[in-house]
Tab-separated table of C-alpha atoms in Angstrom:
chain	number	residue	atom	x	y	z
C	300	MET	CA	-90.764	108.280	88.456
C	301	ARG	CA	-91.678	106.369	91.625
C	302	LYS	CA	-91.218	103.043	89.809
C	303	THR	CA	-87.729	104.124	88.745
C	304	ILE	CA	-86.805	105.091	92.297
C	305	TRP	CA	-88.140	101.811	93.712
C	306	ARG	CA	-86.297	99.844	91.014
C	307	SER	CA	-83.102	101.681	91.858
C	308	VAL	CA	-83.598	100.941	95.552
C	309	ALA	CA	-84.304	97.267	94.780
C	310	VAL	CA	-81.203	96.957	92.575
C	311	ALA	CA	-79.058	98.690	95.203
C	312	ALA	CA	-80.400	96.360	97.897
C	313	LEU	CA	-79.721	93.340	95.726
C	314	VAL	CA	-76.165	94.467	94.933
C	315	PHE	CA	-75.536	95.299	98.587
C	316	GLY	CA	-76.959	91.921	99.649
C	317	VAL	CA	-74.796	90.033	97.156
C	318	GLY	CA	-71.789	91.982	98.413
C	319	ILE	CA	-72.550	90.920	101.962
C	320	LEU	CA	-73.042	87.281	100.942
C	321	GLY	CA	-69.839	87.353	98.920
C	322	SER	CA	-67.983	88.704	101.930
C	323	ALA	CA	-69.442	85.984	104.139
C	324	VAL	CA	-68.223	83.266	101.802
C	325	ASN	CA	-64.787	84.883	101.614
C	326	ALA	CA	-64.713	85.192	105.408
C	327	GLN	CA	-65.040	81.428	105.679
C	328	LYS	CA	-61.725	81.098	103.893
C	329	THR	CA	-59.963	83.762	105.926
C	330	LYS	CA	-61.337	83.321	109.426
C	331	GLY	CA	-63.641	81.108	111.428
C	332	LYS	CA	-67.076	82.296	112.483
C	333	THR	CA	-66.363	82.616	116.209
C	334	ARG	CA	-62.669	81.979	116.716
C	335	ARG	CA	-60.240	84.851	116.417
C	336	ALA	CA	-57.303	83.213	114.616
C	337	GLU	CA	-57.241	83.996	110.916
C	338	THR	CA	-56.590	81.079	108.603
C	339	LYS	CA	-53.432	82.754	107.277
C	340	ILE	CA	-52.063	82.915	110.836
C	341	LEU	CA	-52.808	79.223	111.390
C	342	MET	CA	-51.049	78.455	108.100
C	343	ARG	CA	-48.050	80.633	108.942
C	344	CYS	CA	-47.673	79.435	112.543
C	345	ILE	CA	-48.772	75.789	112.377
C	346	SER	CA	-48.820	74.426	108.843
C	347	GLN	CA	-45.742	76.040	107.334
C	348	PRO	CA	-43.214	75.363	110.100
C	349	ASN	CA	-44.422	71.799	110.635
C	350	CYS	CA	-44.540	71.032	106.928
C	351	LYS	CA	-41.020	72.448	106.489
C	352	GLY	CA	-39.779	70.555	109.541
C	353	LEU	CA	-41.248	67.313	108.244
C	354	ALA	CA	-39.752	67.900	104.789
C	355	ASP	CA	-36.321	68.530	106.311
C	356	VAL	CA	-36.380	65.390	108.475
C	357	LEU	CA	-37.712	63.165	105.683
C	358	LYS	CA	-35.369	64.359	102.924
C	359	ASP	CA	-32.630	62.129	101.537
C	360	ALA	CA	-32.184	59.011	103.705
C	361	GLY	CA	-34.784	60.115	106.244
C	362	PRO	CA	-34.592	60.238	110.039
C	363	ALA	CA	-31.260	59.018	111.378
C	364	ASP	CA	-32.231	58.130	114.944
C	365	ASP	CA	-35.077	57.920	117.461
C	366	LYS	CA	-34.852	61.637	118.182
C	367	ALA	CA	-35.384	62.445	114.492
C	368	TRP	CA	-38.292	59.984	114.296
C	369	GLY	CA	-39.733	61.807	117.315
C	370	GLN	CA	-39.592	65.003	115.264
C	371	VAL	CA	-41.492	63.258	112.466
C	372	VAL	CA	-44.197	62.337	114.980
C	373	GLN	CA	-44.283	65.896	116.318
C	374	TYR	CA	-44.616	67.533	112.894
C	375	ALA	CA	-47.106	65.004	111.503
C	376	SER	CA	-49.240	65.203	114.660
C	377	LEU	CA	-49.594	68.961	114.383
C	378	LEU	CA	-50.392	68.753	110.675
C	379	ASN	CA	-53.035	66.155	111.500
C	380	GLU	CA	-54.587	68.511	114.053
C	381	MET	CA	-54.467	71.314	111.480
C	382	SER	CA	-56.683	69.214	109.204
C	383	TYR	CA	-59.405	69.478	111.837
C	384	LEU	CA	-58.889	73.200	112.419
C	385	LEU	CA	-59.310	73.865	108.702
C	386	MET	CA	-62.771	72.292	108.802
C	387	ASP	CA	-63.894	73.719	112.138
C	388	ASP	CA	-65.842	76.895	112.858
C	389	GLY	CA	-67.167	77.431	109.337
C	390	ARG	CA	-63.773	77.812	107.640
C	391	CYS	CA	-64.551	75.332	104.853
C	392	PRO	CA	-66.022	77.062	101.783
C	393	ASP	CA	-66.180	74.169	99.307
C	394	ALA	CA	-65.378	70.585	98.299
C	395	THR	CA	-61.807	71.415	97.221
C	396	TRP	CA	-61.009	72.685	100.704
C	397	ALA	CA	-62.784	69.741	102.368
C	398	GLY	CA	-60.986	67.223	100.161
C	399	ALA	CA	-57.603	68.764	100.871
C	400	ALA	CA	-58.271	68.762	104.616
C	401	LYS	CA	-59.305	65.101	104.434
C	402	THR	CA	-56.148	64.204	102.500
C	403	LEU	CA	-54.039	66.188	104.987
C	404	ARG	CA	-55.644	64.181	107.812
C	405	GLU	CA	-55.222	60.806	106.098
C	406	CYS	CA	-51.678	61.379	104.845
C	407	SER	CA	-50.417	62.804	108.135
C	408	ALA	CA	-51.869	59.698	109.838
C	409	LYS	CA	-49.955	57.530	107.338
C	410	VAL	CA	-46.769	59.441	108.181
C	411	LEU	CA	-47.442	58.732	111.866
C	412	ASP	CA	-47.994	55.031	111.156
C	413	ALA	CA	-44.767	54.890	109.144
C	414	ALA	CA	-42.868	56.660	111.924
C	415	LYS	CA	-43.993	54.062	114.440
C	416	ASP	CA	-42.241	51.356	112.370
C	417	HIS	CA	-39.418	53.601	111.075
C	418	LYS	CA	-40.481	53.117	107.444
C	419	VAL	CA	-38.787	55.977	105.604
C	420	ALA	CA	-40.171	55.294	102.121
C	421	ASP	CA	-43.743	55.033	103.430
C	422	ALA	CA	-43.384	58.287	105.368
C	423	GLN	CA	-41.872	60.053	102.364
C	424	GLY	CA	-44.643	58.820	100.046
C	425	ALA	CA	-47.398	59.893	102.414
C	426	PHE	CA	-45.744	63.272	102.857
C	427	LYS	CA	-45.563	63.773	99.094
C	428	ASN	CA	-49.301	63.097	98.819
C	429	LEU	CA	-49.939	65.427	101.764
C	430	THR	CA	-48.148	68.333	100.071
C	431	GLY	CA	-50.035	67.634	96.851
C	432	ALA	CA	-53.307	68.187	98.686
C	433	CYS	CA	-51.971	71.437	100.110
C	434	ALA	CA	-50.988	72.611	96.617
C	435	THR	CA	-54.448	71.823	95.240
C	436	CYS	CA	-56.184	73.821	97.947
C	437	HIS	CA	-53.731	76.717	97.736
C	438	LYS	CA	-54.247	76.916	93.981
C	439	ALA	CA	-57.978	77.311	94.528
C	440	HIS	CA	-57.973	79.495	97.642
C	441	LYS	CA	-54.706	81.213	98.487
C	442	ALA	CA	-54.880	84.948	97.896
C	443	LYS	CA	-52.752	86.109	95.019
C	444	SER	CA	-50.185	88.604	96.239
């Protein structure tokens, strides 16, 4: 009888421990370890509006004037910074996430380089690769709603 009780306690502790570890891994995807902003808030307030803004400015013939190229720089700069935020404070749970953040960083830098020389095709190509990295990470990590 005692062995059965101790086995039950051990199994319960193991299940409870796995539940805690599972939650910790999930927490890395949803929030940093010490910072208060949830990843979904960063996505909604930084990534989405800047990605949409960049898509709008780069569509068709691309930026029409210096002011529009300034918008490209603004949007790409914030997306580049987001690539660092996604890796900071224990948010990164795996290689898919890390690879997407690296591609976001590299491609947003290429958009910035293209903006400096007003190279529409280069900016558009880099942006397409950037959004591909986002899609890969979202497929692996975005909560299904």
